[in-house]
Short mmCIF file of C-alpha atoms and ligand atoms in Angstrom, two decimals:
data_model
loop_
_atom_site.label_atom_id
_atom_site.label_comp_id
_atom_site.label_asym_id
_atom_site.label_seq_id
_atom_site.Cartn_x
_atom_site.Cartn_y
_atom_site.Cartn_z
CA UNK A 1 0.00 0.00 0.00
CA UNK A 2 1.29 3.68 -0.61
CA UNK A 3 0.10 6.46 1.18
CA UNK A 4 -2.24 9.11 -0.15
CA UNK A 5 -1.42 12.84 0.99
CA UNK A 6 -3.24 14.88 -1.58
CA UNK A 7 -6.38 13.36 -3.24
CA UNK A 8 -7.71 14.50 -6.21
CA UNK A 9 -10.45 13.60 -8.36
CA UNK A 10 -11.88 16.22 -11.56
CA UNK A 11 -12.10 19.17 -9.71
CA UNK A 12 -12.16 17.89 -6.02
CA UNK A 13 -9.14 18.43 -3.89
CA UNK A 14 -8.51 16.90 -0.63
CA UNK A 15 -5.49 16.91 1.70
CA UNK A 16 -4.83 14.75 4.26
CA UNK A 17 -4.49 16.76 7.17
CA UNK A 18 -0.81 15.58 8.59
CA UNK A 19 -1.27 17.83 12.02
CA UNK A 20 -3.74 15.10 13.03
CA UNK A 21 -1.09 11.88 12.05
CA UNK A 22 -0.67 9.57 13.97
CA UNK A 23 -3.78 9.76 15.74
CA UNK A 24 -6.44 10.58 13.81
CA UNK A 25 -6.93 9.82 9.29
CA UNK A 26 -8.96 12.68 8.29
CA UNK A 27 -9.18 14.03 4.59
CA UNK A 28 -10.21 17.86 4.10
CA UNK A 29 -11.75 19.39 0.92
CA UNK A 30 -9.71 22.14 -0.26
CA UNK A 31 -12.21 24.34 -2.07
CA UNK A 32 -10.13 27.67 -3.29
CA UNK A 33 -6.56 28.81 -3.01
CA UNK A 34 -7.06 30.46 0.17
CA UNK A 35 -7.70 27.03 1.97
CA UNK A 36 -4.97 25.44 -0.40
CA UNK A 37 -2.69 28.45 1.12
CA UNK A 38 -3.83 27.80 4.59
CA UNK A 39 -3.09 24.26 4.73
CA UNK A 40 0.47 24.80 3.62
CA UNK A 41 0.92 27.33 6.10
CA UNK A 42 -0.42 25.72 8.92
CA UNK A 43 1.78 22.37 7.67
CA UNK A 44 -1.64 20.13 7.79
CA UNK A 45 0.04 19.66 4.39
CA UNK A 46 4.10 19.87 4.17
CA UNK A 47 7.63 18.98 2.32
CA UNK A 48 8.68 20.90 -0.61
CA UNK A 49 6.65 18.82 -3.82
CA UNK A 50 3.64 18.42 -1.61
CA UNK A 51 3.59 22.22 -0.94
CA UNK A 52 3.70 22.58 -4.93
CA UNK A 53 1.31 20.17 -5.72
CA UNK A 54 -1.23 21.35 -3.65
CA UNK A 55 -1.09 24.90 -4.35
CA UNK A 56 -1.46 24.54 -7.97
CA UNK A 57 -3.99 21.84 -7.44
CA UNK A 58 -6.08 24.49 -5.10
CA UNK A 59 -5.48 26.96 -7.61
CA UNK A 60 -7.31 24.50 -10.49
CA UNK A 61 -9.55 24.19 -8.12
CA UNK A 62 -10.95 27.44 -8.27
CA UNK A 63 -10.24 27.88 -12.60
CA UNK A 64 -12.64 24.95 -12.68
CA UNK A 65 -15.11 26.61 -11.17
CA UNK A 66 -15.01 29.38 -13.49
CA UNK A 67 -12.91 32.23 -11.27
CA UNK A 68 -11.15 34.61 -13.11
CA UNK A 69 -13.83 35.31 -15.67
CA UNK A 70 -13.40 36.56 -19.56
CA UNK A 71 -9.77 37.01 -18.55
CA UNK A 72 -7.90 34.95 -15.91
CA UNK A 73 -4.52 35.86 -16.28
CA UNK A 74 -4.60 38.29 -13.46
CA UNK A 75 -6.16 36.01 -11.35
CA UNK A 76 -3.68 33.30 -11.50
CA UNK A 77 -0.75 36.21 -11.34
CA UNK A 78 -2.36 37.06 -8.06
CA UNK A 79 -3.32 33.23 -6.63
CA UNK A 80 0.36 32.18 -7.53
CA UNK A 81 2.06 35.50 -5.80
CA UNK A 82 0.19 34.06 -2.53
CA UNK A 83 1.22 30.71 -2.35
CA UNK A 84 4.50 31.12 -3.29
CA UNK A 85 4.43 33.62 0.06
CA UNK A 86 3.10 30.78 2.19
CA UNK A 87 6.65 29.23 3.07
CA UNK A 88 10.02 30.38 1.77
CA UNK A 89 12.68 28.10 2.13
CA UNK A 90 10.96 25.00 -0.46
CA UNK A 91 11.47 26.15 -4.25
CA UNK A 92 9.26 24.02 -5.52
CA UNK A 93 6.17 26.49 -5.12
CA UNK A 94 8.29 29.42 -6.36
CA UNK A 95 9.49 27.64 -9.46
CA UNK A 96 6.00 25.91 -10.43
CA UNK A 97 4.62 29.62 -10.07
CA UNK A 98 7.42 30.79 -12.31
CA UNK A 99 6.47 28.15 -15.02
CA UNK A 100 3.20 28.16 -15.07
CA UNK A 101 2.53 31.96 -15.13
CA UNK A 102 5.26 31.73 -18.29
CA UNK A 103 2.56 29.07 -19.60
CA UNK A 104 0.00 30.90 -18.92
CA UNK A 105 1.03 34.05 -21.09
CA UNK A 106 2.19 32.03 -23.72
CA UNK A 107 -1.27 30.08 -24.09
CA UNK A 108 -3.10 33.54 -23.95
CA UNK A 109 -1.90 35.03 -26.53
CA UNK A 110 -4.12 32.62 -28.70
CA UNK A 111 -6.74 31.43 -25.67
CA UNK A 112 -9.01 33.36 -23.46
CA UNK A 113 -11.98 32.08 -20.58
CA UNK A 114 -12.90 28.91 -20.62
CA UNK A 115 -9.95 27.65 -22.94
CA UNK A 116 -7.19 29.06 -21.25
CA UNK A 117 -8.56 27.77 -17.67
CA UNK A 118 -8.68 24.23 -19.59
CA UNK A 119 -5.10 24.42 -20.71
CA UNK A 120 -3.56 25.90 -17.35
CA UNK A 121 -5.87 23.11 -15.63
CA UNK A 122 -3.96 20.48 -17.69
CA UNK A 123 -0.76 21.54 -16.94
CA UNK A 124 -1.61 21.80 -13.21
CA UNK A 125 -3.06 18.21 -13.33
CA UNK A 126 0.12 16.30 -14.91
CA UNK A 127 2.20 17.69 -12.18
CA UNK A 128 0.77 14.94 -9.91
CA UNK A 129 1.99 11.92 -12.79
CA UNK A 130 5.43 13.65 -13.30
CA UNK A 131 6.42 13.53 -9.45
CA UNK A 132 5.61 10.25 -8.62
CA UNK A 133 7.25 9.18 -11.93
CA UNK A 134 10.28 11.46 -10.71
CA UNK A 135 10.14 9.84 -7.60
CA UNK A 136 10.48 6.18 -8.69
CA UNK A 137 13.40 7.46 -11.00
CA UNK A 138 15.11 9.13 -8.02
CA UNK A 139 14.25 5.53 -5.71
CA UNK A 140 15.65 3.37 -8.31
CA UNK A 141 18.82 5.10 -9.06
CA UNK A 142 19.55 6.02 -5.07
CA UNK A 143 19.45 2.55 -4.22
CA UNK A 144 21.52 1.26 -6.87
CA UNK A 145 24.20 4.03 -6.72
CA UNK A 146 24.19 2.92 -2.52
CA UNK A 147 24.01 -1.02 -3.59
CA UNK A 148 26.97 -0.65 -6.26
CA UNK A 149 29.21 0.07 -2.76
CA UNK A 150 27.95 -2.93 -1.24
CA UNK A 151 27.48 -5.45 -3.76
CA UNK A 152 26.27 -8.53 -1.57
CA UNK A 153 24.96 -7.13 1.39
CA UNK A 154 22.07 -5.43 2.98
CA UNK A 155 21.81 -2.33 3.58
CA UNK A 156 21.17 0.23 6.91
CA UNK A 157 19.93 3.53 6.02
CA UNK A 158 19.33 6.61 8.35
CA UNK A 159 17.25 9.13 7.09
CA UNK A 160 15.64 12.41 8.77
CA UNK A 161 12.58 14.48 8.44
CA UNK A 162 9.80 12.74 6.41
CA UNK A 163 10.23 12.57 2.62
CA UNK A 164 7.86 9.96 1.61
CA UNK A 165 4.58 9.83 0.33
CA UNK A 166 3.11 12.54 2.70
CA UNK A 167 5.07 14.64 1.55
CA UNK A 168 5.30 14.15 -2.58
CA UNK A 169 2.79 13.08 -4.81
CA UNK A 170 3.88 9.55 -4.03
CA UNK A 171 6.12 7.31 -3.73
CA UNK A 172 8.73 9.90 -1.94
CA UNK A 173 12.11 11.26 -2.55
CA UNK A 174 14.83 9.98 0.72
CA UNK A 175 11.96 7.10 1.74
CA UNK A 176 11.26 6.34 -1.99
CA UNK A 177 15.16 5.22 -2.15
CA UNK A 178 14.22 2.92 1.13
CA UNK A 179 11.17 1.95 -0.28
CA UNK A 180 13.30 0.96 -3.67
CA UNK A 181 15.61 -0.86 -1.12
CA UNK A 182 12.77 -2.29 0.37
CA UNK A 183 11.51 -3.55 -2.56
CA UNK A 184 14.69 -5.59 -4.03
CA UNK A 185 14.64 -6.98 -0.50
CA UNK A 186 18.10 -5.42 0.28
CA UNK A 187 17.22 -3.11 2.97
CA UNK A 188 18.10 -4.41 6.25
CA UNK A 189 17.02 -1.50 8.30
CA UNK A 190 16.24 1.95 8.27
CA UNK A 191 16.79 4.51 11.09
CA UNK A 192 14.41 7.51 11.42
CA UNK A 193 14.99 10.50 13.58
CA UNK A 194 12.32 11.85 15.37
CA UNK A 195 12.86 15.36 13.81
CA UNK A 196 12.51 17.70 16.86
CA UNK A 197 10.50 20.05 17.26
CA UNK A 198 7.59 19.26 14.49
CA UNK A 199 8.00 15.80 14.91
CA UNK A 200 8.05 14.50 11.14
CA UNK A 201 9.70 11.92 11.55
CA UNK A 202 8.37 10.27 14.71
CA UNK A 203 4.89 10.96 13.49
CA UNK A 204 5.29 10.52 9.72
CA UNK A 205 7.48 8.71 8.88
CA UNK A 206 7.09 6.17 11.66
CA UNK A 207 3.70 5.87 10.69
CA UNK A 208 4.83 5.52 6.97
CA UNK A 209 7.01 2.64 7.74
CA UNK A 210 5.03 1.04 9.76
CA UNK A 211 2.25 1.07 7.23
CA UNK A 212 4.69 -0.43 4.62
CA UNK A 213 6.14 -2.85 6.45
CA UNK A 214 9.66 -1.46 6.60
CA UNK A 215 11.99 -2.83 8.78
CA UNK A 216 12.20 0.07 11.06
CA UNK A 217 13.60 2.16 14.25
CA UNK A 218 13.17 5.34 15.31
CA UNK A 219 15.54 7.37 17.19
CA UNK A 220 15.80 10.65 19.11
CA UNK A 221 17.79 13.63 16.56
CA UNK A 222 20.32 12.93 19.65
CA UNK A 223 20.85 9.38 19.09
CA UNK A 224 22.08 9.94 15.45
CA UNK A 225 25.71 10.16 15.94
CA UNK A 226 25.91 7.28 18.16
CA UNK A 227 23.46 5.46 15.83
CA UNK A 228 26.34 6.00 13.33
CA UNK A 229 29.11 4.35 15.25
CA UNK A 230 27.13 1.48 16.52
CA UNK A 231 24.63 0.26 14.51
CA UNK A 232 26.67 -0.46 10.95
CA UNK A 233 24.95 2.52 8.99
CA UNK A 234 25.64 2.15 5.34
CA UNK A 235 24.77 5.34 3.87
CA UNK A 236 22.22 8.39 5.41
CA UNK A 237 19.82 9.79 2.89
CA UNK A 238 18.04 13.17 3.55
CA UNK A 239 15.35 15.02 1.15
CA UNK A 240 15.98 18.69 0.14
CA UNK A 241 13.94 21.91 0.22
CA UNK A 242 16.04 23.26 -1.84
CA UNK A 243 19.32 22.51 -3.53
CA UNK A 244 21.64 25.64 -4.90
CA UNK A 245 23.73 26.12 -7.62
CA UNK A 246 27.06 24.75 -5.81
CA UNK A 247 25.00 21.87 -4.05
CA UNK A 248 24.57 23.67 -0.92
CA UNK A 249 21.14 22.32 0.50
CA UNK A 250 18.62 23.02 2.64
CA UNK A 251 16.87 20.70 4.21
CA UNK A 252 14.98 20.13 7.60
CA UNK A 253 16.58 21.56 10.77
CA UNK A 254 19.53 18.65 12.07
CA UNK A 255 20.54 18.01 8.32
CA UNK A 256 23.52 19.90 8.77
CA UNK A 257 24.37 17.75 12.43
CA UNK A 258 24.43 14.59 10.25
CA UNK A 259 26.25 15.10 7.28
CA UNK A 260 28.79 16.73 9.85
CA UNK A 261 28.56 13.16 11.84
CA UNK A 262 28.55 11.32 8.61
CA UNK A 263 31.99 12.65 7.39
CA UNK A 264 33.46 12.03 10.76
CA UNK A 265 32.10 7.67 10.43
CA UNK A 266 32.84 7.78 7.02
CA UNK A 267 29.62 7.28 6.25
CA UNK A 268 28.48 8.43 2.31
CA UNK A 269 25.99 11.00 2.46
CA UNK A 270 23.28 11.31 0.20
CA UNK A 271 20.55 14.39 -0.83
CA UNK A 272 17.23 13.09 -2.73
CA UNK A 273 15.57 15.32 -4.41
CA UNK A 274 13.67 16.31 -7.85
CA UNK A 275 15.27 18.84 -10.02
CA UNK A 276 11.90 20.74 -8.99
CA UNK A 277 14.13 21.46 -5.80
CA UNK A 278 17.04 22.96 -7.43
CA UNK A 279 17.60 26.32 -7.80
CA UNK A 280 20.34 27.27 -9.83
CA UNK A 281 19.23 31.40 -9.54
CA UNK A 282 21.20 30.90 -6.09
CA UNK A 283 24.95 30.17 -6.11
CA UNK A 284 25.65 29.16 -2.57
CA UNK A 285 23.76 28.16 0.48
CA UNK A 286 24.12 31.77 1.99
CA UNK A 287 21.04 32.90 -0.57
CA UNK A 288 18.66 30.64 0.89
CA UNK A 289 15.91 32.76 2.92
CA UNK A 290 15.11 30.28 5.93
CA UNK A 291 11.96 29.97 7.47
CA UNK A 292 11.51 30.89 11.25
CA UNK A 293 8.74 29.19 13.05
CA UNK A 294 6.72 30.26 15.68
CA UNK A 295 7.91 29.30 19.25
CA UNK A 296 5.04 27.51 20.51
CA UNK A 297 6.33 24.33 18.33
CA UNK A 298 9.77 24.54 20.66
CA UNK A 299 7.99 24.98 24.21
CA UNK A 300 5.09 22.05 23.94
CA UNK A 301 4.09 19.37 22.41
CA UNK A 302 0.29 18.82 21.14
CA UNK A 303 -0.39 21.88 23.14
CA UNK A 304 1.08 20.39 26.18
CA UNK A 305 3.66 22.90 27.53
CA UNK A 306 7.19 22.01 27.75
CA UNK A 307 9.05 24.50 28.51
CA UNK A 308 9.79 26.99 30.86
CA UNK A 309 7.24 29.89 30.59
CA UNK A 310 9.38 33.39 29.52
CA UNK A 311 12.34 31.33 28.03
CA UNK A 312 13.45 33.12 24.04
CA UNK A 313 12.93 30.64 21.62
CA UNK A 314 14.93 30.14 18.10
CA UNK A 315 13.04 28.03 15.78
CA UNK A 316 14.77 28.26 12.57
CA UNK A 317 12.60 25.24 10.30
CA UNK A 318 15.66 24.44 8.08
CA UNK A 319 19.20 24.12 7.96
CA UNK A 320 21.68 24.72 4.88
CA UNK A 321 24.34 21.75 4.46
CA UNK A 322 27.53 22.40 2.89
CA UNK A 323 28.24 20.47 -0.42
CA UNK A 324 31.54 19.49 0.52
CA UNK A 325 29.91 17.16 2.99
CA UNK A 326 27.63 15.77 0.63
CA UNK A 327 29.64 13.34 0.09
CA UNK A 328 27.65 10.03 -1.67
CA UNK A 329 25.88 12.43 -4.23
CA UNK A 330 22.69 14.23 -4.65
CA UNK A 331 20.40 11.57 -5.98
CA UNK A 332 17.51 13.30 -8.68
CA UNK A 333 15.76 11.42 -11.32
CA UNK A 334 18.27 12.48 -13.89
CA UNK A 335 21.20 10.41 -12.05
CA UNK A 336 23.07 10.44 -9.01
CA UNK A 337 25.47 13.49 -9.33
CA UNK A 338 28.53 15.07 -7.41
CA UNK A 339 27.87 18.93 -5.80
CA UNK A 340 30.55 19.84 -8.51
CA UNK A 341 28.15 18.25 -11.52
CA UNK A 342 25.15 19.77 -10.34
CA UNK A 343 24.73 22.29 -12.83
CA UNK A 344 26.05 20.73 -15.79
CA UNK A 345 23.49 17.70 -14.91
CA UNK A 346 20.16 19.94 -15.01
CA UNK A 347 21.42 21.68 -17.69
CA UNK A 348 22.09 18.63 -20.19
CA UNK A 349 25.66 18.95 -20.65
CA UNK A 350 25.91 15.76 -18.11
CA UNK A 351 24.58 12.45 -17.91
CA UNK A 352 23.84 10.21 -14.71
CA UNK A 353 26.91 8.56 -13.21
C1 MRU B 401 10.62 15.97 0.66
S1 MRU B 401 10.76 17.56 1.32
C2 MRU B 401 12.28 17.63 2.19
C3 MRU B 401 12.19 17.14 3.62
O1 MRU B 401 13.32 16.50 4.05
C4 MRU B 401 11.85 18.14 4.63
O2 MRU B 401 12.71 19.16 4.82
C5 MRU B 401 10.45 18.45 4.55
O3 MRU B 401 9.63 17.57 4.46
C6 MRU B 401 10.02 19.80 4.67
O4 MRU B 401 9.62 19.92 5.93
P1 MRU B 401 8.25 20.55 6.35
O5 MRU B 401 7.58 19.47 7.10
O6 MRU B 401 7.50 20.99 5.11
O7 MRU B 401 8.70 21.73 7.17
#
């Protein structure tokens, strides 16, 4: 079984609302782009294609049921302006805006009403094919680059954050390469931190392992470094929110801790990601505007107070990882690539390794 985040069905959009996981399974309609941008904000949905996804999806939403009139150009300027503002750090939003407001002005020179909102619709609705189909690019070639080291054995992966089918179309980008594992029956374990202080991985992608049988463990952020000298980790493979012209990335908060403890085992490090996540506009990981949360996540839990009343709280949602410790390759459905090849790879003067 694969997990559904983000259903949708001609026209009707539903999201399922990931503030409620483990607990609770409950589906909400997303009716216009306001909800759509709601639910990104509030993370019931989250991780950088999801956030995409269901923006433009909300946004088709509303073109299907007629908004933007004799001329909806300005409309979808406006929708896409407001989701992009929703969270900063993921590109995927951005860069979806950026090409489908170029498609939109190219289709309306000839198009206008009811034809244009069929066309944009279109290219809204393939997004959902091309990520999974990204996805089970980016599984298949992550686990064989990680298998070609280790040609008999099985293998012990530690990943962070949740990057599976909550938070993609399907399939997933870091879990898709366990789930590729999984599949070839090569994967003896996988670690999973807990992914203080929103709890992704504990919640997610606990539940997301359990639900697909993976042989599984989850440990606290705190464990990870010991986790690495104990427990025979093999490679650690992290998504991306964005990945930079000189293969800086950032990623969930505590990336940056494990690639540091990954060069120190020896252990390859890996980024998984779609070329939706790259961002070659930035050169270095010093560009990257990062997201600031609200406090509240830091000082309880479920609403339950954990902290110290009056204590300052930094709650920075991402971290930027230097390429130079990204050391087993940034894994994308094009290939598996050095930092160094990045650029040449997404631009076609490079083919997968
Ligand atoms: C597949 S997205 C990259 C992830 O590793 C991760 O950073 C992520 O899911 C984003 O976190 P978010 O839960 O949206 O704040």
């Amino acid at each position: 079984m694969t997990l559904e985040a983000i259903r949708y069905r001609a026209g009707s959009l539903q999201i399922l609302n990931q503030l409620l996981l483990p607990r609770e399974t409950v589906y909400e309609e997303i009716r216009s782009v306001q909800d759509g941008y709601e639910a990104i904000k509030s993370m019931k949905v989250r991780g950088a294609p999801a956030i995409a996804i269901v923006g433009c999806l909300s946004l088709a939403v509303e073109l299907r049921a007629g908004a933007g009139g004799d001329d909806p150009v300005s409309f979808i300027r406006e929708s896409l302006c407001h989701l992009t503002s929703a969270r900063p750090t993921a590109v995927n939003m951005g860069r979806a805006a950026r090409e489908l407001m170029e498609f939109t002005e190219n289709e309306s020179m000839e198009k206008g009403g009811e034809q244009l909102r069929e066309s944009v619709i279109g290219w809204i609705e393939e997004m959902l094919e091309r990520d999974v189909n990204d996805n089970r690019k980016i599984g298949n070639y992550g686990a064989q680059h990680i298998l070609s080291g280790v040609p008999r054995d099985s293998v012990t992966i530690l990943t962070h954050c949740n990057t599976g089918s909550l938070a993609t179309a399907g399939y997933g980008t870091a879990l898709g390469v366990v789930r590729s594992l999984h599949a070839l029956g090569r994967l003896k374990r996988v670690y999973c931190t807990e992914t203080r202080p929103y709890n992704q991985g504990a919640r997610l992608t606990a539940y997301e392992a359990v639900a697909e049988g993976f042989p599984a463990t989850l440990i606290t952020d705190s464990m990870a470094a010991l986790a690495m000298r104990e427990k025979g980790i093999t490679a650690v493979v992290v998504g991306a929110d964005r990945v930079v012209a000189n293969g800086d990335t950032a990623n969930k908060v505590g990336t940056y801790q494990l690639a540091i403890a990954a060069k120190h085992h020896g252990i390859p490090f890996y980024v998984a990601a779609p070329s939706t996540s790259c961002d070659l506009s930035l050169e270095s990981g010093r560009d990257i505007v990062i997201e600031e949360r609200p406090p509240e996540e830091l000082t309880s839990i479920n609403g339950v107070p954990v902290a110290a009343p009056g204590i300052d709280v930094w709650n920075p949602a991402f971290d930027v990882t230097p390429h130079q410790l990204i050391t087993g390759g940034i894994i994308t459905e094009l290939g598996v690539f050095l930092p160094s090849e990045l650029q040449a790879a997404l631009t076609g003067r490079l083919t997968a390794l």
